[in-house]
mmCIF file of C-alpha atoms and ligand atoms in Angstrom:
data_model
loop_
_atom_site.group_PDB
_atom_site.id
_atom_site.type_symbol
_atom_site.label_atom_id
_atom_site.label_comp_id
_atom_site.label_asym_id
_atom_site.label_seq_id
_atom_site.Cartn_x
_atom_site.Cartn_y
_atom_site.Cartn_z
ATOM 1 C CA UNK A 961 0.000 0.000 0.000
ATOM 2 C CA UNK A 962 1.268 3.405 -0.883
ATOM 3 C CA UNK A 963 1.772 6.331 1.983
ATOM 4 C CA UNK A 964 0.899 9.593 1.237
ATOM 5 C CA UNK A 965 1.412 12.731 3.267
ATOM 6 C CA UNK A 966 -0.564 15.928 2.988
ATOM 7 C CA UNK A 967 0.990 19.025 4.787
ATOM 8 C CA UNK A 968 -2.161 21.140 5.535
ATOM 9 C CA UNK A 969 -4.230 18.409 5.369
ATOM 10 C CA UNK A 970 -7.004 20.445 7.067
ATOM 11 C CA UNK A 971 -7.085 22.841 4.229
ATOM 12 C CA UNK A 972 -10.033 23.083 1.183
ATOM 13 C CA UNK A 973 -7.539 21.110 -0.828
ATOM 14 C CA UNK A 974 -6.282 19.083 1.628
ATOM 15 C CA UNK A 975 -9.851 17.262 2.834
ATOM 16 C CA UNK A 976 -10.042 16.738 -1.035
ATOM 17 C CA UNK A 977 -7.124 15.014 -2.131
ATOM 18 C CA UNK A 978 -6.762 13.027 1.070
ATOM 19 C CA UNK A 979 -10.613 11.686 -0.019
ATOM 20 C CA UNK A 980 -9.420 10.827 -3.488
ATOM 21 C CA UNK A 981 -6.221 9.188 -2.560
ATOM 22 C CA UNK A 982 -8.028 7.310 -0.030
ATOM 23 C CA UNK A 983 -10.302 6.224 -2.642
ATOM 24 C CA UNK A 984 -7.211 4.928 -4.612
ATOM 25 C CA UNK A 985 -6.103 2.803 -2.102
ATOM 26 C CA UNK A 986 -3.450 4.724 -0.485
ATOM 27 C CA UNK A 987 -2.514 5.027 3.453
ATOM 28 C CA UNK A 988 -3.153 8.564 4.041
ATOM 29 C CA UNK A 989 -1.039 10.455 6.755
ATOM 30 C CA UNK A 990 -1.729 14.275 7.654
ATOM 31 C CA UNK A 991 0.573 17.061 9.182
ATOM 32 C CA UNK A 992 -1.647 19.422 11.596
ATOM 33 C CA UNK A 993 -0.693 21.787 13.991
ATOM 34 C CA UNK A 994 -0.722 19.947 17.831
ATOM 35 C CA UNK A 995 -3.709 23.268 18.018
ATOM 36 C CA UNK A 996 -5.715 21.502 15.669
ATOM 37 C CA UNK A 997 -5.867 18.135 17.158
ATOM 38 C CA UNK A 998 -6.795 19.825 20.602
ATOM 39 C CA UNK A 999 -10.278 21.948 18.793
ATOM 40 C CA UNK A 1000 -11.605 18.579 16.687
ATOM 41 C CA UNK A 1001 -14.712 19.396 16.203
ATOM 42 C CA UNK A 1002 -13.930 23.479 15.055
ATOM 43 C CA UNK A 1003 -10.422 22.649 13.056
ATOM 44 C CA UNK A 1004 -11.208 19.606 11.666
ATOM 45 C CA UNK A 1005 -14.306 20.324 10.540
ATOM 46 C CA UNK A 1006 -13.408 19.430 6.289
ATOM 47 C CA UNK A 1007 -11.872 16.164 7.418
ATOM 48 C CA UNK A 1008 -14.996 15.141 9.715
ATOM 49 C CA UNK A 1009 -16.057 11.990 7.564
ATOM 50 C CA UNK A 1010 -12.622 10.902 6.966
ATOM 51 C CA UNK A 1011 -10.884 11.095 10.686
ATOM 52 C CA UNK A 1012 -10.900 7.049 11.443
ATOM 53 C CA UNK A 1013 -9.454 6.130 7.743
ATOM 54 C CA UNK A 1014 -6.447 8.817 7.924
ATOM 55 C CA UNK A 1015 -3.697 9.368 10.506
ATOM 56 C CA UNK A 1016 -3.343 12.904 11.663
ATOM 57 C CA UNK A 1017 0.416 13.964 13.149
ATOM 58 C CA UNK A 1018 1.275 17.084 14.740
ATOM 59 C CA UNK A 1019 4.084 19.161 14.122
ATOM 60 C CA UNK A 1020 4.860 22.467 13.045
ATOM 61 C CA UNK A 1021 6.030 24.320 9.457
ATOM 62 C CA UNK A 1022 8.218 26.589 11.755
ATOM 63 C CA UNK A 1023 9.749 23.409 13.638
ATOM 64 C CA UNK A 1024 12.440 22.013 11.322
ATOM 65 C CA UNK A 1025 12.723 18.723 14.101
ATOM 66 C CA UNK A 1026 9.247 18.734 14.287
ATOM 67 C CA UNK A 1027 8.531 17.927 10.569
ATOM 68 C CA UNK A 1028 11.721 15.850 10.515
ATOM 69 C CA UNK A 1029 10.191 13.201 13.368
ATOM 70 C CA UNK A 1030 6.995 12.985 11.373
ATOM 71 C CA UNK A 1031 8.463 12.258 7.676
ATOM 72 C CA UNK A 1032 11.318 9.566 9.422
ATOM 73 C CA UNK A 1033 8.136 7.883 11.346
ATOM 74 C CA UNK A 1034 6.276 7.973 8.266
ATOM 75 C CA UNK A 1035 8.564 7.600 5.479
ATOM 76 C CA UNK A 1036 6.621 8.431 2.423
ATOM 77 C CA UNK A 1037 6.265 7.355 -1.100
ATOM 78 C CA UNK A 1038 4.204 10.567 -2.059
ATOM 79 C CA UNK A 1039 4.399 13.411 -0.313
ATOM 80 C CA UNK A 1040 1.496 16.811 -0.739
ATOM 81 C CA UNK A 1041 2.856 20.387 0.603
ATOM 82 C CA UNK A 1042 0.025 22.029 0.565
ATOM 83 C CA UNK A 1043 0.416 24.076 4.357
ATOM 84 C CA UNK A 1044 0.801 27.579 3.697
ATOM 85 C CA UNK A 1045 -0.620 30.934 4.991
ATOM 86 C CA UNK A 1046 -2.620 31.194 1.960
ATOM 87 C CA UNK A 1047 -4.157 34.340 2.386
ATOM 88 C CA UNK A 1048 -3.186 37.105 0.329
ATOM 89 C CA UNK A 1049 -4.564 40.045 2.272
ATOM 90 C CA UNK A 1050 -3.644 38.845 4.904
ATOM 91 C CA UNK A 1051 0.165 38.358 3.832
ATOM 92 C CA UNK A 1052 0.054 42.165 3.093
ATOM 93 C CA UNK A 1053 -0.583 42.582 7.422
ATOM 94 C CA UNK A 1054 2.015 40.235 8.377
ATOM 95 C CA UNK A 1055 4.867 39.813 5.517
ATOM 96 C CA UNK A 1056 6.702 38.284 8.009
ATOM 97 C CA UNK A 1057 5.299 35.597 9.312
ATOM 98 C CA UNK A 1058 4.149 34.455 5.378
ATOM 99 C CA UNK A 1059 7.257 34.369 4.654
ATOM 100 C CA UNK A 1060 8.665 32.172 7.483
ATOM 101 C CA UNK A 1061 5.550 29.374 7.352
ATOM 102 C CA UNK A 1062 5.965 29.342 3.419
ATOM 103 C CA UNK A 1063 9.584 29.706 2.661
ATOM 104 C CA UNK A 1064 10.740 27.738 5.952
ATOM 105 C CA UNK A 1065 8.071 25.530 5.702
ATOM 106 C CA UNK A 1066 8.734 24.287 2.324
ATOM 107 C CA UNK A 1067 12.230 24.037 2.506
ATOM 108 C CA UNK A 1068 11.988 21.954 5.982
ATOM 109 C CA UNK A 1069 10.449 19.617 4.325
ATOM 110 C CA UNK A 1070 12.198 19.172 1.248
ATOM 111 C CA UNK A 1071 15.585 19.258 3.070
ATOM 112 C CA UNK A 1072 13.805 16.109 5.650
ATOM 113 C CA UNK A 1073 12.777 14.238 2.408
ATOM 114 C CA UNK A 1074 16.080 14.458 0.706
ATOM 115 C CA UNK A 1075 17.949 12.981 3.794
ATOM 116 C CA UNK A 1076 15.255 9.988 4.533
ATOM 117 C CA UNK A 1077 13.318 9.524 1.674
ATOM 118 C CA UNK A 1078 14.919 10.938 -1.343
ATOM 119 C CA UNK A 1079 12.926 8.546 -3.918
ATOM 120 C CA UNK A 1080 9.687 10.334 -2.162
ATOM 121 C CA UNK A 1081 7.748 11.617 -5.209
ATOM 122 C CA UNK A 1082 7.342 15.352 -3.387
ATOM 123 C CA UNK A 1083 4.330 17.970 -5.156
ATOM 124 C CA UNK A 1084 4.591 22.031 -4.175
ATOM 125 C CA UNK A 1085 1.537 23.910 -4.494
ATOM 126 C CA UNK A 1086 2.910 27.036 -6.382
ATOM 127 C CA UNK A 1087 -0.116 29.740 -7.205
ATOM 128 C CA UNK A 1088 -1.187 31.765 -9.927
ATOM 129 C CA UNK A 1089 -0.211 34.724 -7.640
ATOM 130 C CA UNK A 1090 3.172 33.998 -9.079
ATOM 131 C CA UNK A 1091 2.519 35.470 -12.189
ATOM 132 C CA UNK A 1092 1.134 38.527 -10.582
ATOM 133 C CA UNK A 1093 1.475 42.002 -12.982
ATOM 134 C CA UNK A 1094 1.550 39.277 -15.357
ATOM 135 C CA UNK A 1095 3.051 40.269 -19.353
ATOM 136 C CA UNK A 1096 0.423 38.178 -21.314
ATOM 137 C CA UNK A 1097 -2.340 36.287 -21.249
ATOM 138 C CA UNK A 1098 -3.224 33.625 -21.132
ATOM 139 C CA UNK A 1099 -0.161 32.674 -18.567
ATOM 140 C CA UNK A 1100 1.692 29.463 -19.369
ATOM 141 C CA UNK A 1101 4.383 27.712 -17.383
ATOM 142 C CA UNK A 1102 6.905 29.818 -19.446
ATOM 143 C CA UNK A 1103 5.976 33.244 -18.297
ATOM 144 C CA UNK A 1104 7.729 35.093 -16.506
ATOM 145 C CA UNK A 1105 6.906 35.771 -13.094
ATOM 146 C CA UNK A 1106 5.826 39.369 -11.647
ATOM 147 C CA UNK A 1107 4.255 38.387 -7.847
ATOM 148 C CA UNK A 1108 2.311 41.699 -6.569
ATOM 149 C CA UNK A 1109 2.138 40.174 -2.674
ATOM 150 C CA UNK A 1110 4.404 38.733 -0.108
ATOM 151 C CA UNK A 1111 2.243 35.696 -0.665
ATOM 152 C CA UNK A 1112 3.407 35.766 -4.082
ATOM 153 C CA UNK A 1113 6.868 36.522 -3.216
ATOM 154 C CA UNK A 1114 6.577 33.242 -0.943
ATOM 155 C CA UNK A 1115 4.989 30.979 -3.683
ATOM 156 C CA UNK A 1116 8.308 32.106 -6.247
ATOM 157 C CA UNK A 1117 10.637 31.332 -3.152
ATOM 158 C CA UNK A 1118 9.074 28.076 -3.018
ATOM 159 C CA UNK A 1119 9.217 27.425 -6.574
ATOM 160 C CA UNK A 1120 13.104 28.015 -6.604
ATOM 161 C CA UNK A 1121 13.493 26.001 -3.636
ATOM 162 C CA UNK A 1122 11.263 22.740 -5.022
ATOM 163 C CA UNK A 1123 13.174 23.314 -8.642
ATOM 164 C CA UNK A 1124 16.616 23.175 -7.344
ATOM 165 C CA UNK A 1125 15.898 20.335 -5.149
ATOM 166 C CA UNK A 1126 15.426 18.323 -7.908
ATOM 167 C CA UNK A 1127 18.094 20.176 -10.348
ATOM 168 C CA UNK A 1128 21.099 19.965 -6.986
ATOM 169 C CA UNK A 1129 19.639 16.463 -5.399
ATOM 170 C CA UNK A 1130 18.027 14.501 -8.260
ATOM 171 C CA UNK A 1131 14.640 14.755 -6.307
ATOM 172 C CA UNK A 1132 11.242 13.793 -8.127
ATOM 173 C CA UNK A 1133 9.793 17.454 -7.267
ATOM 174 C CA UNK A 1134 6.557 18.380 -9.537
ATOM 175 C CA UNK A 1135 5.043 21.763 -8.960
ATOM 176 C CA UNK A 1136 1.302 22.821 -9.733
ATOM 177 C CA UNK A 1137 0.617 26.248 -10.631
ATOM 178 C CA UNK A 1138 -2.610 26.473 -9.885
ATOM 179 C CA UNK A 1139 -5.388 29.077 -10.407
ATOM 180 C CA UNK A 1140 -7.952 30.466 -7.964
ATOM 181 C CA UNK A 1141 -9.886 26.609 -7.197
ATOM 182 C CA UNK A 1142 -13.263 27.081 -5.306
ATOM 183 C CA UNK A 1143 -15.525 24.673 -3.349
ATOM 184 C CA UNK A 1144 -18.208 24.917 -0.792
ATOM 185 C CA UNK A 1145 -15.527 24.225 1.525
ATOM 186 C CA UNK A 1146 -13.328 27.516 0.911
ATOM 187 C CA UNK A 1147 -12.951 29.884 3.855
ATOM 188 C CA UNK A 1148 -14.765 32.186 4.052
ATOM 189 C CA UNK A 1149 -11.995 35.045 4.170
ATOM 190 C CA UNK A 1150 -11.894 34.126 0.507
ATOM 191 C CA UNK A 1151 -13.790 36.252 -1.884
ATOM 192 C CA UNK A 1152 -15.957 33.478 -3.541
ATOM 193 C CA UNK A 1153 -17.244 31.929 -0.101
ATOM 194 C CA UNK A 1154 -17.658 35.538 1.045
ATOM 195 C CA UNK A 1155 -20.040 36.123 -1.593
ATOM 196 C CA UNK A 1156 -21.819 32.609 -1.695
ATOM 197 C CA UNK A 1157 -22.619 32.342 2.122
ATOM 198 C CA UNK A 1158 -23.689 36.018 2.158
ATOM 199 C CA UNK A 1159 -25.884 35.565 -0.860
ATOM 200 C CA UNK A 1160 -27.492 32.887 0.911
ATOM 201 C CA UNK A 1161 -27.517 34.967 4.207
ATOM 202 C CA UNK A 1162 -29.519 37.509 2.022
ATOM 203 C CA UNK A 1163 -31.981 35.611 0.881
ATOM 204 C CA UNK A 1164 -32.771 34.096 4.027
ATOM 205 C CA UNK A 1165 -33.682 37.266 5.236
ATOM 206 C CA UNK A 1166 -30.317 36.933 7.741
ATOM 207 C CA UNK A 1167 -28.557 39.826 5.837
ATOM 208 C CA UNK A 1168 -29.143 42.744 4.040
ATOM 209 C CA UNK A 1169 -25.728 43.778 2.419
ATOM 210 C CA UNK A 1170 -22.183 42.345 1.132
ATOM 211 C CA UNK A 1171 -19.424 44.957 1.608
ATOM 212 C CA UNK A 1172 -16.589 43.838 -1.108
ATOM 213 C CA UNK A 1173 -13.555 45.591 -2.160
ATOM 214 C CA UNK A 1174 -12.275 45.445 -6.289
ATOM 215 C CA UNK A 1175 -14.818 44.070 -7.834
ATOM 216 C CA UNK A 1176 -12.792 44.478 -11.253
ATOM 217 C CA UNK A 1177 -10.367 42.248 -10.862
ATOM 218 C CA UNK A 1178 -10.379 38.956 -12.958
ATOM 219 C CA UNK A 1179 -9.685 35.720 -12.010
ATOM 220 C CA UNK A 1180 -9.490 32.126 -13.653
ATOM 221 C CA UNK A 1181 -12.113 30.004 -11.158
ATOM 222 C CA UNK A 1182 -12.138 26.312 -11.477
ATOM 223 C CA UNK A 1183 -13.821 23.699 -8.747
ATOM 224 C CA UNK A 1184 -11.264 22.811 -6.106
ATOM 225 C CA UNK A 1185 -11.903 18.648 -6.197
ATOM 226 C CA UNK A 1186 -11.026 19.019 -10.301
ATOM 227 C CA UNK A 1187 -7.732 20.358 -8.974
ATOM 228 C CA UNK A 1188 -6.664 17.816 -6.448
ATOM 229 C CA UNK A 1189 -6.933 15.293 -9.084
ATOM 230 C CA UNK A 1190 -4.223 16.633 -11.118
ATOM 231 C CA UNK A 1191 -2.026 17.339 -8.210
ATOM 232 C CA UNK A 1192 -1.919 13.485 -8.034
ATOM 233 C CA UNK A 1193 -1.368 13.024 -11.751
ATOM 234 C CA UNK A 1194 1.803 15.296 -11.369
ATOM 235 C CA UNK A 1195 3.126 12.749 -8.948
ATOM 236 C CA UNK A 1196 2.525 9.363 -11.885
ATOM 237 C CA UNK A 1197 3.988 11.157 -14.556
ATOM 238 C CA UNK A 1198 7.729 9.938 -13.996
ATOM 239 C CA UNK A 1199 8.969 13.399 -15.718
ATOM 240 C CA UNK A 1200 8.688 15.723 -12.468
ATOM 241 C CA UNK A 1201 7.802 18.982 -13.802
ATOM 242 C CA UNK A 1202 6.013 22.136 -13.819
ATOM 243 C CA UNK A 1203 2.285 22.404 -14.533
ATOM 244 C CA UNK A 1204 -0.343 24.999 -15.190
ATOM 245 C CA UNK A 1205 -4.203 23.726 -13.625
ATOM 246 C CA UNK A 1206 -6.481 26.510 -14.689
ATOM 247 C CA UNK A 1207 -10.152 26.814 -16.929
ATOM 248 C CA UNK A 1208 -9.028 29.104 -19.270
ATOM 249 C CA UNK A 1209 -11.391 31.476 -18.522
ATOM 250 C CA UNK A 1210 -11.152 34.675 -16.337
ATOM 251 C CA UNK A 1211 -14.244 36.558 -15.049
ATOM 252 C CA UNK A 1212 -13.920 39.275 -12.793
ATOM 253 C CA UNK A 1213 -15.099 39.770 -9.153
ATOM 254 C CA UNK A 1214 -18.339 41.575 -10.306
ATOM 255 C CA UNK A 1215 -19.518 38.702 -12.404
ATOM 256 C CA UNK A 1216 -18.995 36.396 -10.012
ATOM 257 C CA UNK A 1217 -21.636 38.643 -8.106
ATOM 258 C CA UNK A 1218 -23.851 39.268 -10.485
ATOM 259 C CA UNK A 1219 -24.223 34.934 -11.528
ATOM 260 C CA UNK A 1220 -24.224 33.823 -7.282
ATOM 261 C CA UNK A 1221 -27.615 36.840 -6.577
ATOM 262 C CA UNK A 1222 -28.754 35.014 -10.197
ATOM 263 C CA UNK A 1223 -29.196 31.725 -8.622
ATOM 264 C CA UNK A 1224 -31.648 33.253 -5.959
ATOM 265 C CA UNK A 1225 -33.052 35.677 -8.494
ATOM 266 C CA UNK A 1226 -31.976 38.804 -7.050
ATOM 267 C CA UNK A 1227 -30.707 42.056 -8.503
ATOM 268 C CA UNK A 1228 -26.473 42.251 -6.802
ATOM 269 C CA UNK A 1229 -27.079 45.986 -7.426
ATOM 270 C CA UNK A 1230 -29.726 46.173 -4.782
ATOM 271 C CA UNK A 1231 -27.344 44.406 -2.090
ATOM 272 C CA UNK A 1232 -23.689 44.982 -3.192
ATOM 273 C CA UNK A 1233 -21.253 48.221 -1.652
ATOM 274 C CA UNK A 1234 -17.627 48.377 -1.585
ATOM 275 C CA UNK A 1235 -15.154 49.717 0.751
ATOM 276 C CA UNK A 1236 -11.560 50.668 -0.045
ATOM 277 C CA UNK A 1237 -10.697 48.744 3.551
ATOM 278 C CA UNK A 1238 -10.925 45.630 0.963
ATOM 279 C CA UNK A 1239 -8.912 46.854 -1.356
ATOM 280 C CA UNK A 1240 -5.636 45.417 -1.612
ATOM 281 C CA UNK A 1241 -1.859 47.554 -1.594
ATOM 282 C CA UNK A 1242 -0.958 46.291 -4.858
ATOM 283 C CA UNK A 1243 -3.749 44.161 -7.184
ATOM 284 C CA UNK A 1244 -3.495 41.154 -9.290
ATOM 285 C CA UNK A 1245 -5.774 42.724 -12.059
ATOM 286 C CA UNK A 1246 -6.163 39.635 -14.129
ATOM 287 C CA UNK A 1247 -5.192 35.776 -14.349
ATOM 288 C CA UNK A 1248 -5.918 33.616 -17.213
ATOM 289 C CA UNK A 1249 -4.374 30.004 -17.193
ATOM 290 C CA UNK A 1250 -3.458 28.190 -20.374
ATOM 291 C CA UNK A 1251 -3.113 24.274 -19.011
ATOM 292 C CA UNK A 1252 -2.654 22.745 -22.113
ATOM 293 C CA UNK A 1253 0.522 21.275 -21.217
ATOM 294 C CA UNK A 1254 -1.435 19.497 -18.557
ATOM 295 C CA UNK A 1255 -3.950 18.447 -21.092
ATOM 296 C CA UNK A 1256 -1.190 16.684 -23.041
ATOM 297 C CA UNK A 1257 0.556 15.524 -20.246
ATOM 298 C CA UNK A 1258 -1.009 14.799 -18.097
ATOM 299 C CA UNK A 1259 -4.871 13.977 -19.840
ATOM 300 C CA UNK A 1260 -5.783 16.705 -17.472
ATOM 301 C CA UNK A 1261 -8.902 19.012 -18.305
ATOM 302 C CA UNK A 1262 -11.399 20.733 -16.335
ATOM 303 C CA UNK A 1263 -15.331 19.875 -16.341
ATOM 304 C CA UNK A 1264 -17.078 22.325 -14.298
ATOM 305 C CA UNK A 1265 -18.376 25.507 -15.624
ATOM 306 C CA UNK A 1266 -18.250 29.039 -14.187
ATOM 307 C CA UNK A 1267 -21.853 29.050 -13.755
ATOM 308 C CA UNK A 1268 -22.198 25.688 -12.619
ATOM 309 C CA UNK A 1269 -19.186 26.626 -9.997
ATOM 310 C CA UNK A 1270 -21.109 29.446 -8.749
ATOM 311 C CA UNK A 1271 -24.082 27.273 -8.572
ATOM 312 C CA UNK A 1272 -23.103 24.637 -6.478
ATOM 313 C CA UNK A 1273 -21.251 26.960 -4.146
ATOM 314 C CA UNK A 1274 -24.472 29.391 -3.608
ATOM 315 C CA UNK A 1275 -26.876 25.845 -3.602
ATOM 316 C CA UNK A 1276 -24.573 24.447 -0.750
ATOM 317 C CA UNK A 1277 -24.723 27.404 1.578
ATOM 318 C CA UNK A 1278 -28.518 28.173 1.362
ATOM 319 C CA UNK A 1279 -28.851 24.243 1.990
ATOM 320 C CA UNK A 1280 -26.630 24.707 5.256
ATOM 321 C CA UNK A 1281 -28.793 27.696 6.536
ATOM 322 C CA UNK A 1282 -31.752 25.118 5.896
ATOM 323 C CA UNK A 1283 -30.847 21.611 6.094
HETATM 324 O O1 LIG B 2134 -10.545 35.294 -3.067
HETATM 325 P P1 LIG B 2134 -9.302 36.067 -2.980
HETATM 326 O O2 LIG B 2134 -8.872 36.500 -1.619
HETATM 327 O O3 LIG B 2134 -8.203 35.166 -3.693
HETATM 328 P P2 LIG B 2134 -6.781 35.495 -4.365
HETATM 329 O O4 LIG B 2134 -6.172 36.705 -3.768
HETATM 330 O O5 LIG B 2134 -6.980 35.505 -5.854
HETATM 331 O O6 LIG B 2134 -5.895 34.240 -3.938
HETATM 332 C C1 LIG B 2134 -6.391 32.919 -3.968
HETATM 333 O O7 LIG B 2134 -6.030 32.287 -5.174
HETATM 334 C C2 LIG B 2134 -4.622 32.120 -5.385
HETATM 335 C C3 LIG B 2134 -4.425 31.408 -6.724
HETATM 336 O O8 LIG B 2134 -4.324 32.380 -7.711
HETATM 337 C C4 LIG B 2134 -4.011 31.332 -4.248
HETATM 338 F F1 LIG B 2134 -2.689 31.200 -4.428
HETATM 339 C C5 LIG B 2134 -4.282 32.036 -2.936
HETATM 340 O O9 LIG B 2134 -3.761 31.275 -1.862
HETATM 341 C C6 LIG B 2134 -5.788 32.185 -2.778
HETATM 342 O O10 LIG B 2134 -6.363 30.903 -2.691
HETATM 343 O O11 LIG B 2134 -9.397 37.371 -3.885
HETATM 344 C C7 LIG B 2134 -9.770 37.337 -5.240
HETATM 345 C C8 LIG B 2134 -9.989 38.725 -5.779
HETATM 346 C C9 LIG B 2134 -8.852 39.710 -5.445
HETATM 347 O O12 LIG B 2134 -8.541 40.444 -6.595
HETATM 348 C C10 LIG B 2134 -9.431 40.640 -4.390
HETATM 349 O O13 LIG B 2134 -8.897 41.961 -4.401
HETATM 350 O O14 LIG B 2134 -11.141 39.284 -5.164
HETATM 351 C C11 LIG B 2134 -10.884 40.629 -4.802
HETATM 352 N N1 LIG B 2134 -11.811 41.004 -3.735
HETATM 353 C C12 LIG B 2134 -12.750 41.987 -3.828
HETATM 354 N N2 LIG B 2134 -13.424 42.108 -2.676
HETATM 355 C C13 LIG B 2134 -11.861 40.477 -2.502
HETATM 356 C C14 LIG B 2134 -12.885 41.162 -1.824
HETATM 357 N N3 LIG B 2134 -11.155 39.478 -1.915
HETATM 358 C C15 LIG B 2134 -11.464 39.130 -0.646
HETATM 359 N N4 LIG B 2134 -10.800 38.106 -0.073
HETATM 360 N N5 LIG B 2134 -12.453 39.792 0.058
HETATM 361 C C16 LIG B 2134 -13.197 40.818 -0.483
HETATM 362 O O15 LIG B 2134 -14.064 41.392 0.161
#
């Protein structure tokens, strides 16, 4: 039986791939912070239906021993590092302390998989942030990178460090680039879930406003389980490499409004304000993924919609407000 580990297992992405590689027959191990494990029921909360099939360890991105213990106990064939401090607005308040969980963090455990497992098949989540102020579109694994965030900053850090890992050490590193990937279980600081749960807050009578900031900026939204998949096809391919996940398609903020107060037949307008506290330092205006080399690759494609994404995501809170 094969042993993965997922680093931020308790993540949107995380609860996702460890239910597909669970459904592929793997052993699934999970880093969480010792926090987590001590608040179940509140930190846990995406992994719920999974907790007696997976084996949760606690440790720490800041802890290089820490993450050390867990991958020597362990010892991986397939290894997920997906723990960051994913927030961008938030990496604008604290550049600091995004850069030591996502730079130290990946490089702990890269440099702990190269001296007990090097033959460990290892994927980094990279982001579209990367691309930032980006000089075309659509954005392909070849452009260049312009990051507009100290998230972003992290994500090229982490890049480097996962690229010359395998270039220095001969390590089977693969990195994803993906875009923006939504669910019903995103957090809520996140834009998408900020509009879906309040739309459904509004039409339960619960609410009568959303307060957003840019509602111009463009992103490429695909459905978070979609993406988890092709983390796992990076890992089978035998080339490591680097790969673009993305729809292809980029709608801004606005429409993403406009299509979630749709599905409950209301007019945004009468609902919607924005407030420059939301507004970020510097702006990603628009990102546009071309993943045809995952296509090719990897047989890779996306199948939900835009619409249908929005759907499901505005369907799933108003069911949760009335179950
Ligand atoms: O939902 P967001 O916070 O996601 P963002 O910044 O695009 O980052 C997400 O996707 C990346 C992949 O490209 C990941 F790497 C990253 O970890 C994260 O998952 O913001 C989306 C857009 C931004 O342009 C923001 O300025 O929405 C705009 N926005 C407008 N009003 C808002 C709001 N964003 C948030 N979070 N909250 C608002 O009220």
């Amino acid at each position: 039986m094969k042993k993965a580990l997922i680093t931020g297992i308790t993540g949107q992405d995380g609860g996702y791939l460890a239910e597909f590689l669970l459904g592929k027959g793997y052993q699934v191990h999970g880093i969480v912070r010792r926090v987590a494990l001590e608040a179940p029921e509140y930190r846990l909360v995406r992994i719920k239906s999974i907790l007696d099939k997976i084996q949760l360890h606690a440790a720490s991105l800041e802890s290089y021993p820490s993450i050390f213990k867990v991958i020597q106990n362990i010892k991986p064939d397939e290894c997920y590092h997906l723990a960051a401090q994913s927030f961008v607005s938030y990496s604008f308040e604290d550049e600091f302390s995004t850069f030591n969980t996502n730079i130290n963090g990946t490089h702990f455990v890269l440099s702990a998989i190269k001296e007990i497992v090097p033959e460990c098949r290892f994927y980094f989540a990279g982001s579209s942030e990367m691309f930032g102020q980006a000089e075309e579109i659509p954005q392909n694994e070849l452009t260049r990178f312009h990051p507009r965030s100290v998230y972003g900053i992290s994500k090229v850090a982490g890049y480097e460090l996962t690229r010359n890992y395998r270039e220095s050490y001969g390590l089977k590193t693969s990195i994803g680039i993906l875009f923006n990937h939504e669910s019903p279980r995103r957090g809520y600081e996140f834009v998408t879930r900020k509009i879906s749960s309040s739309v459904a807050r509004i039409k339960q009578g619960l609410s009568d406003k959303l307060v957003l900031g840019n509602l111009d900026a463009k992103r490429d939204w695909g459905y978070a389980p979609e993406y988890v998949q092709a983390m796992w096809l990076m890992l089978q391919n035998d080339e490591p490499g680097e790969f673009v996940i993305a729809t292809g398609e980029t709608y801004s903020v606005q429409e993403f409004v406009k299509e979630a107060f749709a599905v409950v037949d209301l007019d945004w307008k009468d609902y919607v304000h924005t407030d420059p506290q939301y507004y970020r330092p510097a702006e990603v205006n628009i990102l546009c993924g071309d993943a045809s080399k995952a296509k090719k690759i990897l047989g890779w494609e996306p199948r939900t919609s835009f619409r249908e994404l929005v759907r499901i995501m505005v369907e799933s809170d108003l069911k949760a407000l009335n179950p």
